[in-house]
Amino acid sequence: VEIKLNSPIGNDMTLNDLINHGYSAIIVAVGAQKSMKLRIPGEELKGVLSGIDFLKDVNLGKEIDLKDKKVAVIGGGNVAIDSSRSALRLGAKDVQILYRRTKMDMPAHKEEIEEAEKEGIKMNFLTTPVEILGNNGEVSSIKYINMRLGEFDRSGRKRPMPIDGSECIIDIDVVVTAIGQVLDTSFLTKDTEIKTSKSRFFETDSKTMETNIEGIFVAGDAVNGPATIIEAIASGEKAALGVDNYLREGMAKEKQKETITIERTFELKEVKYQELKYQF
Ligand SMILES: Cc1cc2nc3c(=O)[nH]c(=O)nc-3n(C[C@H](O)[C@H](O)[C@H](O)COP(=O)(O)OP(=O)(O)OC[C@H]3O[C@@H](n4cnc5c(N)ncnc54)[C@H](O)[C@@H]3O)c2cc1C
């Protein structure tokens, strides 16, 4: 397997270019790496970071100055937990997670939540930010509102509802947003518009992972939505089998076994026992 590093698919090299360069099949495994926006005033201020980009920069060893800073992390999943713990380890003096539901509703792994608490991360449940306030273009505080639980929603959890008049402001230097990830389709061009489903991730055949474009397959979070490593691996295996079949047979699906129907008409006659005995 040849691994080509620093070769993003997008402006300089498109999926179609790959096909023109002689690649007979392509598996797209770009993940779900675009952070969802909070959509509140102040999100454009300096000091508001997306959790995914923040963690990427930490991993790349980029210099991030959080020394003695107060950090608020918005969200309740693994990205929120990893971001909060990374911020603390980078020297932040105070890191708190703001989550709109309760602790038991957090999508993050239970052990990770416990480890984060042990490490000193504060957690504010049933709160959601309504505005990020700034000074000279930089984050200075965050205004949040308390929530109460309403009826069950489609996720099977009770829907958080804002409590009017319960807004509070806390001083903050950095806000890290981690409220979910979506698919970044900016690398696609008109000639390779892979269809997306209602959930806005790529749509594929569930058995072969082939998309609406023949020879282009998708695996991992880009089709499952943000999930787990094991689910990404499982869909990768399906896509590999789909590609194998496509390259061997010219189609991703296994050819249906040919079934031949033979029609025979029997005439039932009354046969005397004697005759029957004779025949055998
Ligand atoms: C912070 C965090 C913590 C997590 N913790 C856990 C955990 O504890 N356990 C668990 O099972 N799962 C965890 N997950 C989920 C798990 O990481 C994902 O489900 C899994 O990595 C998905 O694999 P993937 O190959 O589909 O995508 P990714 O692992 O996201 O890989 C996508 C790759 O595609 C590259 N890429 C994107 N666009 C392009 C392009 N245009 N051209 C070229 N390359 C591109 C990206 O740079 C990236 O390297 C976590 C996720 C996050 C974000």
Coordinates of C-alpha atoms and ligand atoms in Angstrom, one line a residue:
V1 CA 0.0 0.0 0.0
E2 CA 1.4 3.3 -1.0
I3 CA 0.6 6.2 1.4
K4 CA 0.7 9.6 -0.1
L5 CA 0.9 12.2 2.7
N6 CA -0.1 15.9 2.3
S7 CA -2.3 15.1 -0.6
P8 CA -5.7 16.6 0.2
I9 CA -8.5 15.9 -2.3
G10 CA -10.1 19.2 -3.2
N11 CA -8.9 22.1 -5.4
D12 CA -5.7 20.7 -6.7
M13 CA -6.6 17.1 -7.0
T14 CA -10.3 16.1 -7.3
L15 CA -11.9 12.7 -7.3
N16 CA -12.3 12.9 -11.0
D17 CA -8.6 13.6 -11.4
L18 CA -8.0 10.3 -9.5
I19 CA -10.2 8.5 -12.0
N20 CA -8.4 10.1 -14.9
H21 CA -5.1 9.1 -13.4
G22 CA -6.2 5.5 -13.7
Y23 CA -7.7 4.6 -10.3
S24 CA -10.5 2.2 -11.0
A25 CA -12.2 2.5 -7.6
I26 CA -12.1 5.0 -4.8
I27 CA -13.0 4.7 -1.1
V28 CA -13.8 8.0 0.4
A29 CA -13.1 8.0 4.2
V30 CA -12.9 11.7 5.0
G31 CA -14.6 11.4 8.4
A32 CA -17.0 14.0 9.9
Q33 CA -14.5 16.7 10.7
K34 CA -16.4 19.9 10.5
S35 CA -17.6 21.4 13.8
M36 CA -21.2 22.5 14.1
K37 CA -21.7 26.2 14.8
L38 CA -23.3 27.5 18.0
R39 CA -25.2 30.1 16.0
I40 CA -25.1 32.7 18.7
P41 CA -23.8 36.3 18.7
G42 CA -20.0 36.6 19.4
E43 CA -19.0 33.3 17.7
E44 CA -16.6 35.2 15.4
L45 CA -14.6 36.7 18.3
K46 CA -10.9 35.8 18.7
G47 CA -10.7 33.1 21.3
V48 CA -13.6 31.0 20.1
L49 CA -12.1 27.7 18.9
S50 CA -13.7 24.7 17.3
G51 CA -13.0 21.5 19.4
I52 CA -12.0 19.5 16.4
D53 CA -9.5 22.1 15.1
F54 CA -8.2 22.7 18.6
L55 CA -7.5 19.0 19.1
K56 CA -5.9 18.8 15.7
D57 CA -3.6 21.7 16.5
V58 CA -2.7 20.1 19.9
N59 CA -1.9 16.8 18.1
L60 CA 0.2 18.6 15.5
G61 CA 2.2 20.2 18.3
K62 CA 1.2 23.7 17.4
E63 CA 1.8 26.4 20.1
I64 CA -1.5 27.2 21.8
D65 CA -1.2 29.7 24.7
L66 CA -3.8 28.7 27.3
K67 CA -1.5 29.5 30.3
D68 CA -3.6 30.8 33.2
K69 CA -6.6 31.2 31.0
K70 CA -10.2 30.5 31.9
V71 CA -11.7 28.1 29.3
A72 CA -15.3 27.1 28.7
V73 CA -16.0 24.0 26.6
I74 CA -19.5 23.7 25.1
G75 CA -20.8 20.2 24.6
G76 CA -21.1 16.8 26.2
G77 CA -19.4 14.3 23.8
N78 CA -15.9 12.9 23.5
V79 CA -14.7 16.0 21.7
A80 CA -15.8 18.2 24.7
I81 CA -14.1 15.9 27.2
D82 CA -10.8 15.6 25.2
S83 CA -10.8 19.4 24.6
S84 CA -11.3 20.2 28.2
R85 CA -8.6 17.8 29.4
S86 CA -6.2 19.0 26.7
A87 CA -6.9 22.6 27.7
L88 CA -6.1 21.9 31.4
R89 CA -2.9 20.1 30.4
L90 CA -1.9 23.1 28.3
G91 CA -1.9 25.2 31.5
A92 CA -5.4 26.7 31.7
K93 CA -6.2 27.7 35.2
D94 CA -9.9 26.9 35.1
V95 CA -11.7 24.7 32.6
Q96 CA -15.5 24.1 32.7
I97 CA -17.8 22.2 30.5
L98 CA -21.2 23.7 29.8
Y99 CA -23.7 21.0 28.8
R100 CA -27.4 21.6 28.0
R101 CA -28.6 18.3 29.3
T102 CA -27.8 16.2 32.4
K103 CA -24.7 14.2 33.2
M104 CA -26.4 10.9 32.4
D105 CA -27.4 12.2 28.9
M106 CA -23.8 13.0 28.0
P107 CA -22.8 11.1 24.8
A108 CA -19.1 10.9 26.0
H109 CA -17.8 7.6 27.3
K110 CA -18.6 7.2 31.1
E111 CA -15.0 6.4 32.1
E112 CA -13.8 9.5 30.2
I113 CA -16.3 11.7 32.1
E114 CA -15.1 10.3 35.4
E115 CA -11.5 10.8 34.5
A116 CA -12.1 14.4 33.4
E117 CA -13.8 15.1 36.7
K118 CA -10.9 13.5 38.6
E119 CA -8.5 15.7 36.6
G120 CA -10.3 18.8 37.8
I121 CA -12.7 19.7 35.0
K122 CA -15.8 21.5 36.3
M123 CA -19.1 20.5 34.8
N124 CA -22.2 22.7 34.5
F125 CA -25.2 20.8 33.5
L126 CA -28.5 22.1 32.1
T127 CA -26.9 25.3 30.8
T128 CA -26.5 26.6 27.3
P129 CA -24.7 29.6 26.0
V130 CA -26.8 32.4 24.4
E131 CA -24.0 35.0 23.7
I132 CA -20.3 35.3 23.7
L133 CA -19.2 38.8 24.8
G134 CA -16.0 40.4 23.9
N135 CA -13.5 43.3 24.5
N136 CA -11.6 44.7 21.5
G137 CA -12.6 41.7 19.4
E138 CA -11.5 39.1 22.0
V139 CA -13.6 36.9 24.2
S140 CA -14.2 38.3 27.6
S141 CA -17.2 36.4 29.0
I142 CA -20.0 34.1 28.1
K143 CA -23.7 34.5 28.8
Y144 CA -25.6 31.3 29.4
I145 CA -29.1 30.4 30.3
N146 CA -30.2 27.6 32.6
M147 CA -32.4 24.8 31.2
R148 CA -35.1 22.5 32.5
L149 CA -36.1 19.1 31.1
G150 CA -39.3 18.9 29.1
E151 CA -40.9 16.1 27.2
F152 CA -38.9 13.2 25.6
D153 CA -37.4 14.0 22.2
R154 CA -36.5 11.9 19.2
S155 CA -33.2 10.9 20.9
G156 CA -35.0 9.3 23.7
R157 CA -33.8 11.9 26.2
K158 CA -35.8 14.7 27.8
R159 CA -35.7 17.9 25.7
P160 CA -33.8 20.8 27.5
M161 CA -35.9 23.9 27.6
P162 CA -34.6 27.4 28.6
I163 CA -35.8 28.9 31.9
D164 CA -36.7 32.5 31.1
G165 CA -34.8 35.1 33.2
S166 CA -32.1 32.6 34.4
E167 CA -29.3 34.1 32.3
C168 CA -25.8 34.4 34.0
I169 CA -22.5 35.8 32.8
I170 CA -19.1 34.3 33.6
D171 CA -15.7 35.7 32.8
I172 CA -14.0 33.5 30.2
D173 CA -10.9 33.9 28.0
V174 CA -11.4 31.0 25.6
V175 CA -14.5 29.2 24.3
V176 CA -14.1 25.8 22.7
T177 CA -17.2 24.6 20.8
A178 CA -17.9 20.8 20.7
I179 CA -21.6 20.4 19.9
G180 CA -21.3 18.0 17.1
Q181 CA -19.6 17.3 13.8
V182 CA -20.9 17.4 10.2
L183 CA -19.6 16.2 6.9
D184 CA -17.4 18.6 5.0
T185 CA -18.3 18.2 1.3
S186 CA -16.2 21.1 0.1
F187 CA -13.8 18.7 -1.6
L188 CA -16.5 17.5 -4.0
T189 CA -16.8 18.9 -7.5
K190 CA -19.8 19.0 -9.9
D191 CA -18.7 15.9 -11.7
T192 CA -18.4 13.9 -8.5
E193 CA -21.4 14.9 -6.5
I194 CA -21.8 12.0 -4.1
K195 CA -25.4 11.8 -2.9
T196 CA -26.1 12.5 0.8
S197 CA -28.9 11.1 2.9
K198 CA -31.4 13.0 5.1
S199 CA -28.9 12.9 7.9
R200 CA -26.5 14.8 5.6
F201 CA -23.9 12.1 5.5
F202 CA -23.1 10.2 2.4
E203 CA -25.7 7.7 1.2
T204 CA -24.4 4.3 0.1
D205 CA -25.6 0.8 -0.6
S206 CA -25.7 -0.8 2.9
K207 CA -23.9 -4.0 1.8
T208 CA -21.2 -2.7 -0.6
M209 CA -20.8 1.0 0.6
E210 CA -21.0 2.0 -3.1
T211 CA -22.4 5.5 -3.7
N212 CA -24.6 6.8 -6.5
I213 CA -21.4 7.1 -8.6
E214 CA -20.2 3.8 -9.9
G215 CA -16.7 2.9 -8.5
I216 CA -16.9 5.4 -5.7
F217 CA -17.4 4.0 -2.2
V218 CA -17.6 5.6 1.3
A219 CA -16.6 4.2 4.7
G220 CA -16.4 5.4 8.3
D221 CA -17.9 8.6 9.9
A222 CA -18.5 10.1 6.4
V223 CA -21.4 7.6 6.0
N224 CA -22.2 6.6 9.6
G225 CA -22.0 10.1 11.1
P226 CA -19.7 10.6 14.1
A227 CA -19.5 7.1 15.6
T228 CA -16.8 4.9 16.8
I229 CA -13.5 3.4 15.5
I230 CA -14.9 -0.1 15.4
E231 CA -17.9 1.0 13.3
A232 CA -15.5 2.8 10.9
I233 CA -13.4 -0.3 10.6
A234 CA -16.5 -2.5 10.0
S235 CA -17.8 -0.2 7.2
G236 CA -14.2 -0.1 5.8
E237 CA -14.2 -3.9 5.5
K238 CA -17.6 -3.8 3.7
A239 CA -16.3 -1.2 1.3
A240 CA -13.1 -3.2 0.7
L241 CA -15.3 -6.3 -0.2
G242 CA -17.5 -4.1 -2.4
V243 CA -14.4 -2.8 -4.3
D244 CA -12.9 -6.3 -4.6
N245 CA -16.1 -7.5 -6.2
Y246 CA -16.3 -4.4 -8.4
L247 CA -12.8 -4.9 -9.7
R248 CA -13.3 -8.6 -10.3
E249 CA -16.8 -8.7 -11.6
G250 CA -17.4 -5.2 -12.8
M251 CA -20.1 -4.6 -10.2
A252 CA -20.0 -4.0 -6.5
K253 CA -22.7 -6.4 -5.7
E254 CA -22.2 -10.2 -5.9
K255 CA -23.9 -11.4 -9.0
Q256 CA -27.2 -13.1 -8.2
K257 CA -26.9 -16.8 -8.6
E258 CA -28.8 -17.7 -11.8
T259 CA -31.9 -19.6 -11.0
I260 CA -33.5 -21.8 -13.7
T261 CA -37.2 -22.6 -13.4
I262 CA -38.2 -25.8 -15.0
E263 CA -41.9 -26.3 -15.6
R264 CA -43.2 -29.8 -16.0
T265 CA -46.8 -30.8 -16.2
F266 CA -47.7 -34.2 -14.7
E267 CA -50.9 -35.9 -15.6
L268 CA -52.3 -37.8 -12.6
K269 CA -54.0 -41.0 -13.6
E270 CA -55.7 -43.4 -11.4
V271 CA -53.3 -46.3 -11.2
K272 CA -54.3 -49.7 -9.9
Y273 CA -52.1 -51.1 -7.1
Q274 CA -51.2 -54.1 -9.3
E275 CA -49.9 -51.8 -12.1
L276 CA -47.9 -49.8 -9.6
K277 CA -46.3 -52.9 -8.1
Y278 CA -45.4 -54.1 -11.6
Q279 CA -43.8 -50.8 -12.5
F280 CA -41.4 -50.9 -9.6
Ligands
LIG1 C1 -12.1 13.9 20.0 C2 -12.6 12.5 19.6 C3 -12.5 11.5 20.5 C4 -13.0 10.3 20.1 N1 -12.9 9.2 21.0 C5 -13.2 8.0 20.6 C6 -13.1 6.8 21.4 O1 -12.6 7.0 22.5 N2 -13.4 5.6 20.9 C7 -13.9 5.4 19.7 O2 -14.2 4.3 19.3 N3 -14.1 6.5 18.9 C8 -13.8 7.8 19.3 N4 -14.0 8.8 18.4 C9 -14.6 8.6 17.1 C10 -13.6 8.0 16.1 O3 -12.4 8.8 16.2 C11 -14.2 8.0 14.7 O4 -15.4 7.4 14.7 C12 -13.2 7.4 13.7 O5 -12.0 8.0 13.7 C13 -13.8 7.6 12.3 O6 -12.9 7.1 11.3 P1 -12.8 7.7 9.8 O7 -11.7 7.0 9.2 O8 -14.2 7.6 9.2 O9 -12.5 9.2 9.9 P2 -11.4 10.0 10.6 O10 -10.6 9.2 11.6 O11 -12.0 11.3 11.0 O12 -10.3 10.3 9.4 C14 -10.6 11.1 8.3 C15 -9.3 11.4 7.7 O13 -9.6 12.0 6.4 C16 -8.8 13.1 6.2 N5 -9.4 14.0 5.3 C17 -10.6 14.8 5.4 N6 -10.9 15.4 4.3 C18 -9.9 15.1 3.4 C19 -9.7 15.5 2.0 N7 -10.5 16.3 1.4 N8 -8.6 14.9 1.4 C20 -7.8 14.1 2.0 N9 -7.9 13.7 3.3 C21 -9.0 14.2 4.0 C22 -8.6 13.7 7.6 O14 -7.5 14.6 7.7 C23 -8.5 12.5 8.4 O15 -7.2 12.1 8.5 C24 -13.5 10.1 18.8 C25 -13.6 11.1 17.9 C26 -13.1 12.4 18.3 C27 -13.2 13.5 17.3

